[in-house]
Structure formats: structure tokens, C-alpha cells
């Protein structure tokens, strides 16, 4: 009988198995794919943004009660040291995002896999878990191929995002058989579809914007960051964060406003001053060196007529300049939905945190069952925060299991 059986060889499953073995426990890691860490290989566009140098509760819009424990016990500094001790060299990129020095997600998977083998973790591939039965001494785990017995079981299946990697939501079904409540799931950190109208001419354009999502007149959330106009709508880090802050089953009919000047507290005052400094320039010329040419060409006509764009700004009413500033600070688009699970980076929703001990990730429904990683109803913004949750919940569970054994 194994001391610990870990179901799922993704980020949280690998680290939990490794840490249990490092504490002298016999560990079996069951993975239904032919390789470990398939989803991990896709993170950070194949670079693996595994942590963020600066992490606070504000970076975790869902599951802050769990994130509070995570940040207290496993802050970024401690996790960085952990990976460096495993032999993974790290580098810090834009927005304090931490990547492997090699810039390859494969390096993270290889380092973890090597460490698992060094700690004598037994890894069984092609093992899809179908059933878990409680026994007097522990559990019987039945897969499509075999039957295993263990004293403790760790559910680390992942969520529903990137289904092609094997994340099909099976973890929720198994959790239900253990009497757990599954809070409604939906894609998060996902691009959005929109009615583009004149903005279809901005396909491929990237710009740092302030975004505000509205349901009617009700403000749902705000985000600032890079936005990419696409053939179907909008992508980019700021869009992903909007869907993390306000994860919804459907975005159809909601309104998104874009502020092209998020770095200016009072765009009207700034534009008036710019016009005062360059009175001989036309409005089009006034934006040279301030906004990309394509954005100016598409967006200025939304505020003024053609003849108003061709005269020197000194001949324009200040109210017209204010109108331009207001328009470019609140461009509006109607959303038609999200791109769905295959492009979602994480799952919003999952196993209810009220049914899990947040200090250890042990199930409150069944002792010696631990639930970690994305299958829990907790997620962060883009930037390494979701992998932070995966690593740290794995650590919390491993520490608790080792104390029980």
C-alpha cells in the first residue's frame, strides 16, 4: 500500500508528489497522458510564467481566503528558492513575471520530472482514474488499467481549460462522488468576441488601454494593460484580466469601454496642453508621437468630422478638443461572447472552498483526501499567479500529509 497516491501529473500534482517523497513517504503518481505537465508546457506562450515577483491578495480575484494562506506560508520568495534548489535558473521579465532562464516551459517540466525520479516517485502513465473507494486503512483507486491502494489520495486533476491537454473536468466528477459541491465553472483568462464595427481595421494592433466592463450601467470590473485587436474581437493581458475579475458563463450583450490614455489622470487637460504647445498642428498631427498611426486613423473620425481634422487646433473650439479626449478615453464595444475553453488559461469555479481546509487543502467531506490546484474554486490574474496557487496548494497538502504519516 502506498503512503500517498497523487492523481494528476500537472503542476500541482508533480510538486505534491515530489514533496511527499522528499519527506520519506512512498508515492505513486498517476497520469492519464503519456507525458507529465502537458498544460504546463503551454503556459506563458510556451515560456512558463511560473511566478510573479510581486504577489498580493489583489492579484487573486477569486478564492482570496485560500490565497491569504498561500501568500503567508508560500510567498514568491520561498517558491523561487525552492525551484532554484531543484536546479531551475530563473529570470524576471516585464511586469515582474518570473520565467525559467531558458525561456522554455519544457525546462520546468524536465526539472520536476528529474527530481521525481531522484526521489523514487513511481509514475504510471495512461492511468485514467475512474473510481475511488474508501477502505478501513485508506483508499482503493481504480483506473482504466489497474487497481491501487493508498493511505492518502491527492486530487490534482486540473480544471477544464486547454481541454486538448487532457483537462476535461473529470476532477469535478470525482469530487462529486466524494460529496463535494462544485461551484459553476466557466472559462477565465480568455479572449473576448465583440462587434468590431470600424474597429475591424485595427486587427493586429496592440496598445496599452484601460478597460471597464459594464452590464448596462453597472460597472463589473476595471483593468489596465495591453490589448490586441483581433479578427473576432479583443485579446491581450488586460482582456484576460477582465475575464479573471468578472468570470461569466456568457459576455453576450455586455459593454466594454477602452481608454487609450490610461496613464493620464485627466486626458482633457493633457490634450488641451498639447494643443497649446503645438497650435499650428492639425488634430491628426497632434497625435503623431502619442498614438499609433492606425489607431489615430480609425478612432479620430469617431469623434469629429473630416473637415475638423484638417484645420490647425488653434482654430478649433476647446470643447471639440475635449470631445476628442473624451471619445478616445471611452471607446465602446458590444461583446458577443468569449472564445471558449480551448483558449482559456484557467477555469473559474470548481470545488467549493467551504468544503476544504484552507490550511492544508484536506477535504472536509472525506479525511485523508486532499484537493489542490486548478480544480479548486480559486484563481488569479495573468502573470504567474495561477501557477503560484498550484505550487503552493501542493506544498500545503504535502506538509499536512507528512504530519499524518
Tab-separated table of C-alpha atoms in Angstrom:
chain	number	residue	atom	x	y	z
A	1	UNK	CA	0.000	0.000	0.000
A	2	UNK	CA	1.306	3.427	-0.980
A	3	UNK	CA	1.536	6.207	1.599
A	4	UNK	CA	0.273	8.682	-0.999
A	5	UNK	CA	-1.392	8.352	-4.386
A	6	UNK	CA	-1.494	11.567	-6.426
A	7	UNK	CA	-3.991	11.755	-9.263
A	8	UNK	CA	-2.801	14.113	-11.994
A	9	UNK	CA	0.704	14.879	-13.262
A	10	UNK	CA	0.301	18.594	-13.858
A	11	UNK	CA	1.911	21.471	-11.961
A	12	UNK	CA	0.308	20.847	-8.567
A	13	UNK	CA	0.389	17.054	-8.830
A	14	UNK	CA	4.097	16.884	-9.656
A	15	UNK	CA	5.119	19.198	-6.816
A	16	UNK	CA	2.879	17.475	-4.266
A	17	UNK	CA	4.233	14.036	-5.219
A	18	UNK	CA	7.796	15.339	-5.088
A	19	UNK	CA	7.382	16.958	-1.674
A	20	UNK	CA	5.684	13.923	-0.149
A	21	UNK	CA	8.544	11.737	-1.391
A	22	UNK	CA	11.122	14.227	-0.111
A	23	UNK	CA	9.619	13.683	3.354
A	24	UNK	CA	10.265	9.953	3.127
A	25	UNK	CA	6.823	8.775	2.005
A	26	UNK	CA	6.152	6.185	-0.697
A	27	UNK	CA	4.392	7.974	-3.537
A	28	UNK	CA	2.561	6.842	-6.663
A	29	UNK	CA	1.773	9.472	-9.304
A	30	UNK	CA	-0.997	8.520	-11.745
A	31	UNK	CA	-1.195	10.435	-15.039
A	32	UNK	CA	-3.680	9.666	-17.810
A	33	UNK	CA	-1.497	11.208	-20.534
A	34	UNK	CA	1.725	9.748	-21.913
A	35	UNK	CA	3.759	12.644	-20.503
A	36	UNK	CA	3.782	14.886	-17.444
A	37	UNK	CA	2.916	18.578	-17.468
A	38	UNK	CA	1.197	18.878	-20.844
A	39	UNK	CA	-0.712	22.017	-19.851
A	40	UNK	CA	2.366	23.440	-18.143
A	41	UNK	CA	4.153	23.348	-21.496
A	42	UNK	CA	1.611	25.833	-22.906
A	43	UNK	CA	1.805	28.423	-20.136
A	44	UNK	CA	3.349	31.794	-20.864
A	45	UNK	CA	3.169	31.086	-24.612
A	46	UNK	CA	5.477	28.130	-24.112
A	47	UNK	CA	7.826	30.031	-21.805
A	48	UNK	CA	6.098	29.170	-18.491
A	49	UNK	CA	5.426	32.250	-16.396
A	50	UNK	CA	5.721	30.243	-13.189
A	51	UNK	CA	5.563	33.033	-10.586
A	52	UNK	CA	5.379	36.796	-10.117
A	53	UNK	CA	7.927	38.791	-8.163
A	54	UNK	CA	5.136	40.870	-6.629
A	55	UNK	CA	2.042	38.984	-5.443
A	56	UNK	CA	-0.741	40.331	-3.236
A	57	UNK	CA	-4.333	39.426	-2.420
A	58	UNK	CA	-5.495	41.853	-5.125
A	59	UNK	CA	-3.959	39.521	-7.711
A	60	UNK	CA	-6.397	36.758	-6.727
A	61	UNK	CA	-9.951	37.899	-7.575
A	62	UNK	CA	-11.445	34.528	-6.614
A	63	UNK	CA	-10.559	32.472	-3.534
A	64	UNK	CA	-8.842	35.172	-1.525
A	65	UNK	CA	-9.329	33.221	1.690
A	66	UNK	CA	-7.124	30.467	0.222
A	67	UNK	CA	-4.725	32.962	-1.372
A	68	UNK	CA	-4.197	34.573	2.041
A	69	UNK	CA	-2.826	31.297	3.428
A	70	UNK	CA	-0.826	30.677	0.275
A	71	UNK	CA	0.897	34.057	0.404
A	72	UNK	CA	1.556	33.769	4.134
A	73	UNK	CA	3.089	30.296	4.015
A	74	UNK	CA	4.465	30.164	0.480
A	75	UNK	CA	5.286	33.682	-0.728
A	76	UNK	CA	7.076	34.202	-4.031
A	77	UNK	CA	10.498	34.401	-2.373
A	78	UNK	CA	10.116	30.944	-0.827
A	79	UNK	CA	8.865	29.335	-4.030
A	80	UNK	CA	11.671	30.950	-6.035
A	81	UNK	CA	14.210	29.470	-3.664
A	82	UNK	CA	12.512	26.081	-3.949
A	83	UNK	CA	12.800	25.966	-7.730
A	84	UNK	CA	16.342	27.270	-7.689
A	85	UNK	CA	17.305	24.496	-5.279
A	86	UNK	CA	15.854	21.998	-7.757
A	87	UNK	CA	18.270	23.413	-10.315
A	88	UNK	CA	15.932	25.690	-12.269
A	89	UNK	CA	17.577	29.039	-13.063
A	90	UNK	CA	15.074	31.904	-13.142
A	91	UNK	CA	14.805	35.331	-14.747
A	92	UNK	CA	12.434	38.251	-14.184
A	93	UNK	CA	10.656	39.718	-17.195
A	94	UNK	CA	8.167	42.562	-17.784
A	95	UNK	CA	5.556	43.223	-15.079
A	96	UNK	CA	7.667	41.238	-12.589
A	97	UNK	CA	6.839	37.942	-14.318
A	98	UNK	CA	9.240	35.130	-13.447
A	99	UNK	CA	10.320	32.678	-16.168
A	100	UNK	CA	12.879	29.899	-16.429
A	101	UNK	CA	16.238	31.283	-17.556
A	102	UNK	CA	15.983	29.115	-20.675
A	103	UNK	CA	12.674	30.788	-21.611
A	104	UNK	CA	11.262	27.311	-22.203
A	105	UNK	CA	8.416	25.685	-20.279
A	106	UNK	CA	9.990	22.346	-21.141
A	107	UNK	CA	12.787	23.168	-18.686
A	108	UNK	CA	10.323	23.384	-15.797
A	109	UNK	CA	8.758	20.026	-16.656
A	110	UNK	CA	12.155	18.379	-17.135
A	111	UNK	CA	13.498	19.647	-13.795
A	112	UNK	CA	10.408	18.418	-11.934
A	113	UNK	CA	10.377	15.066	-13.729
A	114	UNK	CA	14.067	14.530	-12.962
A	115	UNK	CA	13.507	15.402	-9.295
A	116	UNK	CA	10.573	12.961	-9.100
A	117	UNK	CA	12.760	10.154	-10.385
A	118	UNK	CA	15.566	11.098	-7.986
A	119	UNK	CA	13.117	10.864	-5.066
A	120	UNK	CA	11.888	7.453	-6.255
A	121	UNK	CA	8.359	8.566	-7.049
A	122	UNK	CA	6.664	5.823	-9.044
A	123	UNK	CA	4.963	7.287	-12.131
A	124	UNK	CA	2.276	5.379	-14.031
A	125	UNK	CA	1.220	6.832	-17.396
A	126	UNK	CA	-2.010	6.131	-19.261
A	127	UNK	CA	-3.874	5.665	-15.967
A	128	UNK	CA	-7.271	7.348	-16.053
A	129	UNK	CA	-8.806	7.234	-12.582
A	130	UNK	CA	-12.397	6.028	-12.712
A	131	UNK	CA	-13.304	5.352	-9.098
A	132	UNK	CA	-12.157	5.949	-5.542
A	133	UNK	CA	-13.372	3.708	-2.737
A	134	UNK	CA	-12.831	4.330	0.969
A	135	UNK	CA	-11.472	1.382	2.989
A	136	UNK	CA	-10.580	0.848	6.634
A	137	UNK	CA	-6.900	1.601	6.020
A	138	UNK	CA	-7.175	4.144	3.213
A	139	UNK	CA	-8.405	4.018	-0.388
A	140	UNK	CA	-8.690	1.765	-3.380
A	141	UNK	CA	-8.085	3.667	-6.621
A	142	UNK	CA	-9.450	2.037	-9.758
A	143	UNK	CA	-8.173	3.157	-13.151
A	144	UNK	CA	-8.885	2.021	-16.690
A	145	UNK	CA	-5.927	-0.377	-16.398
A	146	UNK	CA	-5.268	-1.277	-12.769
A	147	UNK	CA	-6.210	-1.055	-9.099
A	148	UNK	CA	-4.010	0.651	-6.484
A	149	UNK	CA	-4.218	1.070	-2.713
A	150	UNK	CA	-3.062	4.103	-0.775
A	151	UNK	CA	-3.357	5.671	2.667
A	152	UNK	CA	-3.852	9.189	1.292
A	153	UNK	CA	-5.221	10.450	-2.017
A	154	UNK	CA	-4.472	13.797	-3.661
A	155	UNK	CA	-6.868	15.056	-6.331
A	156	UNK	CA	-4.810	17.199	-8.706
A	157	UNK	CA	-6.679	16.703	-11.987
A	158	UNK	CA	-6.790	20.340	-13.083
A	159	UNK	CA	-9.808	22.184	-14.483
A	160	UNK	CA	-11.374	22.415	-17.941
A	161	UNK	CA	-9.082	24.891	-19.685
A	162	UNK	CA	-6.952	23.683	-22.618
A	163	UNK	CA	-9.032	20.520	-22.972
A	164	UNK	CA	-6.696	19.158	-25.655
A	165	UNK	CA	-4.116	18.582	-22.905
A	166	UNK	CA	-6.464	16.232	-21.102
A	167	UNK	CA	-8.112	18.764	-18.762
A	168	UNK	CA	-11.666	17.635	-19.339
A	169	UNK	CA	-13.174	18.430	-15.952
A	170	UNK	CA	-13.029	14.835	-14.698
A	171	UNK	CA	-11.761	16.106	-11.355
A	172	UNK	CA	-15.116	17.725	-10.690
A	173	UNK	CA	-16.938	14.468	-11.317
A	174	UNK	CA	-14.641	12.596	-8.949
A	175	UNK	CA	-15.045	15.326	-6.320
A	176	UNK	CA	-18.836	14.995	-6.631
A	177	UNK	CA	-18.585	11.292	-5.831
A	178	UNK	CA	-16.866	12.384	-2.609
A	179	UNK	CA	-19.921	14.573	-1.812
A	180	UNK	CA	-18.212	17.859	-2.748
A	181	UNK	CA	-20.136	20.820	-4.147
A	182	UNK	CA	-18.888	22.137	-7.493
A	183	UNK	CA	-19.383	25.871	-7.928
A	184	UNK	CA	-20.386	26.730	-11.509
A	185	UNK	CA	-17.411	26.636	-13.861
A	186	UNK	CA	-16.678	28.883	-16.843
A	187	UNK	CA	-13.617	29.885	-18.896
A	188	UNK	CA	-11.386	32.601	-17.402
A	189	UNK	CA	-8.304	34.419	-18.659
A	190	UNK	CA	-9.849	34.107	-22.094
A	191	UNK	CA	-10.084	36.421	-25.170
A	192	UNK	CA	-13.410	38.096	-25.868
A	193	UNK	CA	-15.531	38.294	-29.005
A	194	UNK	CA	-17.084	41.638	-29.955
A	195	UNK	CA	-18.965	43.569	-32.586
A	196	UNK	CA	-15.987	45.312	-34.137
A	197	UNK	CA	-17.656	47.825	-36.454
A	198	UNK	CA	-14.982	50.338	-37.542
A	199	UNK	CA	-12.503	48.687	-35.160
A	200	UNK	CA	-12.095	45.759	-37.570
A	201	UNK	CA	-9.431	47.926	-39.251
A	202	UNK	CA	-7.330	47.648	-36.070
A	203	UNK	CA	-6.713	43.901	-36.405
A	204	UNK	CA	-3.186	43.120	-35.237
A	205	UNK	CA	-2.813	46.456	-33.414
A	206	UNK	CA	-1.591	46.330	-29.821
A	207	UNK	CA	-1.896	49.161	-27.305
A	208	UNK	CA	-1.956	49.645	-23.542
A	209	UNK	CA	-5.504	50.573	-22.537
A	210	UNK	CA	-7.710	50.992	-19.541
A	211	UNK	CA	-10.713	48.661	-19.767
A	212	UNK	CA	-14.054	48.813	-17.984
A	213	UNK	CA	-16.712	46.121	-18.293
A	214	UNK	CA	-20.370	47.112	-17.909
A	215	UNK	CA	-23.631	45.240	-17.625
A	216	UNK	CA	-25.980	48.024	-18.599
A	217	UNK	CA	-24.955	50.911	-16.361
A	218	UNK	CA	-23.470	48.612	-13.706
A	219	UNK	CA	-19.684	48.549	-13.643
A	220	UNK	CA	-18.392	44.986	-13.271
A	221	UNK	CA	-14.633	45.472	-13.249
A	222	UNK	CA	-11.681	47.535	-14.465
A	223	UNK	CA	-8.263	46.562	-15.796
A	224	UNK	CA	-5.213	48.234	-17.327
A	225	UNK	CA	-2.779	46.548	-19.693
A	226	UNK	CA	-2.033	45.506	-23.258
A	227	UNK	CA	-4.963	44.998	-25.622
A	228	UNK	CA	-4.766	43.304	-29.021
A	229	UNK	CA	-7.465	43.842	-31.637
A	230	UNK	CA	-8.197	40.589	-33.487
A	231	UNK	CA	-10.445	39.364	-36.297
A	232	UNK	CA	-13.052	38.232	-33.746
A	233	UNK	CA	-12.697	40.844	-31.001
A	234	UNK	CA	-10.081	41.528	-28.367
A	235	UNK	CA	-7.204	39.702	-26.733
A	236	UNK	CA	-4.175	40.709	-24.660
A	237	UNK	CA	-3.300	40.682	-20.979
A	238	UNK	CA	-5.821	43.352	-19.973
A	239	UNK	CA	-8.647	41.396	-21.616
A	240	UNK	CA	-7.566	38.207	-19.862
A	241	UNK	CA	-7.623	40.017	-16.528
A	242	UNK	CA	-11.126	41.351	-17.178
A	243	UNK	CA	-12.357	37.776	-17.549
A	244	UNK	CA	-10.492	36.771	-14.385
A	245	UNK	CA	-12.048	39.596	-12.372
A	246	UNK	CA	-15.527	39.050	-13.795
A	247	UNK	CA	-15.736	35.400	-14.950
A	248	UNK	CA	-19.130	34.790	-16.562
A	249	UNK	CA	-20.812	31.944	-18.444
A	250	UNK	CA	-21.658	34.488	-21.166
A	251	UNK	CA	-20.498	38.001	-22.046
A	252	UNK	CA	-23.048	38.469	-24.806
A	253	UNK	CA	-24.577	41.940	-24.761
A	254	UNK	CA	-22.152	43.386	-22.203
A	255	UNK	CA	-20.330	46.616	-22.983
A	256	UNK	CA	-16.581	47.170	-22.821
A	257	UNK	CA	-15.055	50.650	-22.850
A	258	UNK	CA	-11.422	51.292	-23.784
A	259	UNK	CA	-9.385	54.251	-22.555
A	260	UNK	CA	-6.428	54.905	-24.866
A	261	UNK	CA	-4.835	57.194	-22.243
A	262	UNK	CA	-4.826	55.110	-19.023
A	263	UNK	CA	-1.597	56.786	-17.869
A	264	UNK	CA	-3.196	60.272	-17.805
A	265	UNK	CA	-5.434	61.125	-14.863
A	266	UNK	CA	-7.103	63.976	-16.801
A	267	UNK	CA	-6.904	63.325	-20.570
A	268	UNK	CA	-8.810	66.515	-21.378
A	269	UNK	CA	-6.277	68.692	-19.574
A	270	UNK	CA	-3.386	66.832	-21.167
A	271	UNK	CA	-4.779	67.213	-24.694
A	272	UNK	CA	-5.554	70.889	-24.154
A	273	UNK	CA	-1.983	71.462	-23.028
A	274	UNK	CA	-0.631	69.569	-26.034
A	275	UNK	CA	-2.783	71.700	-28.338
A	276	UNK	CA	-1.479	74.836	-26.618
A	277	UNK	CA	2.097	73.681	-27.137
A	278	UNK	CA	1.524	72.928	-30.846
A	279	UNK	CA	-1.236	75.316	-32.018
A	280	UNK	CA	-0.233	75.131	-35.691
A	281	UNK	CA	-0.744	71.362	-35.922
A	282	UNK	CA	-3.946	69.698	-37.064
A	283	UNK	CA	-5.628	67.200	-34.753
A	284	UNK	CA	-4.167	64.338	-36.770
A	285	UNK	CA	-0.714	65.846	-36.432
A	286	UNK	CA	-1.291	66.457	-32.741
A	287	UNK	CA	-1.366	62.686	-32.158
A	288	UNK	CA	1.874	61.960	-34.014
A	289	UNK	CA	4.253	60.529	-31.421
A	290	UNK	CA	1.387	59.979	-28.987
A	291	UNK	CA	-0.728	57.204	-30.501
A	292	UNK	CA	-0.055	54.635	-33.253
A	293	UNK	CA	-0.966	55.921	-36.707
A	294	UNK	CA	-3.514	53.156	-37.288
A	295	UNK	CA	-5.377	53.968	-34.071
A	296	UNK	CA	-5.480	57.670	-34.942
A	297	UNK	CA	-6.781	56.915	-38.439
A	298	UNK	CA	-9.598	54.697	-37.146
A	299	UNK	CA	-10.588	56.440	-33.922
A	300	UNK	CA	-10.361	60.187	-34.597
A	301	UNK	CA	-13.198	60.130	-37.183
A	302	UNK	CA	-15.409	58.673	-34.453
A	303	UNK	CA	-15.182	61.989	-32.622
A	304	UNK	CA	-15.006	64.667	-35.333
A	305	UNK	CA	-15.858	65.327	-38.979
A	306	UNK	CA	-13.182	65.144	-41.676
A	307	UNK	CA	-13.021	68.901	-42.166
A	308	UNK	CA	-12.418	69.413	-38.434
A	309	UNK	CA	-9.440	67.066	-38.545
A	310	UNK	CA	-7.611	69.128	-41.161
A	311	UNK	CA	-7.525	72.583	-39.578
A	312	UNK	CA	-4.933	73.824	-37.042
A	313	UNK	CA	-6.010	73.174	-33.467
A	314	UNK	CA	-5.711	76.900	-32.670
A	315	UNK	CA	-8.794	77.379	-34.847
A	316	UNK	CA	-10.771	74.738	-33.004
A	317	UNK	CA	-13.065	75.261	-30.043
A	318	UNK	CA	-11.617	73.846	-26.834
A	319	UNK	CA	-14.852	71.931	-26.456
A	320	UNK	CA	-14.002	69.991	-29.621
A	321	UNK	CA	-10.619	69.052	-28.193
A	322	UNK	CA	-12.388	67.945	-25.017
A	323	UNK	CA	-14.746	65.870	-27.152
A	324	UNK	CA	-11.806	64.067	-28.754
A	325	UNK	CA	-10.212	63.391	-25.356
A	326	UNK	CA	-13.494	62.064	-24.006
A	327	UNK	CA	-14.084	59.819	-27.026
A	328	UNK	CA	-10.604	58.317	-27.002
A	329	UNK	CA	-10.945	57.713	-23.269
A	330	UNK	CA	-14.194	55.781	-23.610
A	331	UNK	CA	-14.316	53.862	-26.888
A	332	UNK	CA	-17.216	51.448	-26.592
A	333	UNK	CA	-17.672	47.923	-27.948
A	334	UNK	CA	-20.515	45.443	-27.502
A	335	UNK	CA	-19.378	41.943	-26.623
A	336	UNK	CA	-20.793	38.818	-28.238
A	337	UNK	CA	-19.092	36.201	-26.048
A	338	UNK	CA	-15.754	34.602	-25.203
A	339	UNK	CA	-13.582	32.295	-27.320
A	340	UNK	CA	-14.243	29.336	-25.008
A	341	UNK	CA	-12.429	26.599	-23.141
A	342	UNK	CA	-9.725	25.875	-25.699
A	343	UNK	CA	-8.308	29.387	-25.384
A	344	UNK	CA	-8.992	29.824	-21.669
A	345	UNK	CA	-5.888	29.765	-19.487
A	346	UNK	CA	-7.720	28.784	-16.303
A	347	UNK	CA	-11.092	27.620	-15.009
A	348	UNK	CA	-13.259	29.872	-12.873
A	349	UNK	CA	-15.346	27.919	-10.375
A	350	UNK	CA	-14.682	24.416	-9.104
A	351	UNK	CA	-14.653	22.600	-5.786
A	352	UNK	CA	-16.203	24.869	-3.159
A	353	UNK	CA	-13.579	26.234	-0.769
A	354	UNK	CA	-16.050	25.979	2.110
A	355	UNK	CA	-15.611	22.199	1.912
A	356	UNK	CA	-11.802	22.237	2.057
A	357	UNK	CA	-9.481	23.006	4.970
A	358	UNK	CA	-7.662	26.048	3.636
A	359	UNK	CA	-4.590	25.467	5.813
A	360	UNK	CA	-3.949	22.007	4.391
A	361	UNK	CA	-6.258	21.558	1.352
A	362	UNK	CA	-7.681	18.436	3.022
A	363	UNK	CA	-11.278	17.617	2.191
A	364	UNK	CA	-13.813	18.283	4.931
A	365	UNK	CA	-16.031	15.645	3.363
A	366	UNK	CA	-13.579	12.749	3.494
A	367	UNK	CA	-10.461	12.549	5.653
A	368	UNK	CA	-7.102	11.852	4.011
A	369	UNK	CA	-8.345	13.186	0.669
A	370	UNK	CA	-6.600	16.366	-0.486
A	371	UNK	CA	-7.736	18.666	-3.291
A	372	UNK	CA	-5.200	21.002	-4.884
A	373	UNK	CA	-4.577	23.219	-7.901
A	374	UNK	CA	-6.985	24.430	-10.557
A	375	UNK	CA	-9.793	22.057	-9.567
A	376	UNK	CA	-10.417	24.340	-6.555
A	377	UNK	CA	-12.647	27.402	-6.899
A	378	UNK	CA	-9.769	29.884	-6.764
A	379	UNK	CA	-7.876	31.717	-9.484
A	380	UNK	CA	-5.606	34.681	-10.051
A	381	UNK	CA	-4.918	37.268	-12.726
A	382	UNK	CA	-2.497	36.666	-15.575
A	383	UNK	CA	1.157	36.942	-14.632
A	384	UNK	CA	2.150	33.757	-12.796
A	385	UNK	CA	-0.430	33.918	-10.028
A	386	UNK	CA	-2.342	30.784	-11.017
A	387	UNK	CA	0.785	28.650	-11.038
A	388	UNK	CA	1.615	30.212	-7.662
A	389	UNK	CA	-1.667	28.732	-6.392
A	390	UNK	CA	-0.831	25.365	-7.947
A	391	UNK	CA	2.657	25.148	-6.407
A	392	UNK	CA	1.578	26.438	-3.008
A	393	UNK	CA	-1.545	24.281	-2.565
A	394	UNK	CA	0.643	21.282	-3.426
A	395	UNK	CA	3.057	22.318	-0.672
A	396	UNK	CA	0.251	22.801	1.865
A	397	UNK	CA	-1.106	19.324	1.155
A	398	UNK	CA	2.317	17.607	1.230
A	399	UNK	CA	3.189	19.207	4.561
A	400	UNK	CA	-0.138	18.099	6.097
A	401	UNK	CA	0.155	14.545	4.766
A	402	UNK	CA	3.685	14.158	6.099
A	403	UNK	CA	2.497	15.151	9.586
A	404	UNK	CA	-0.221	12.476	9.451
A	405	UNK	CA	2.093	9.654	8.367
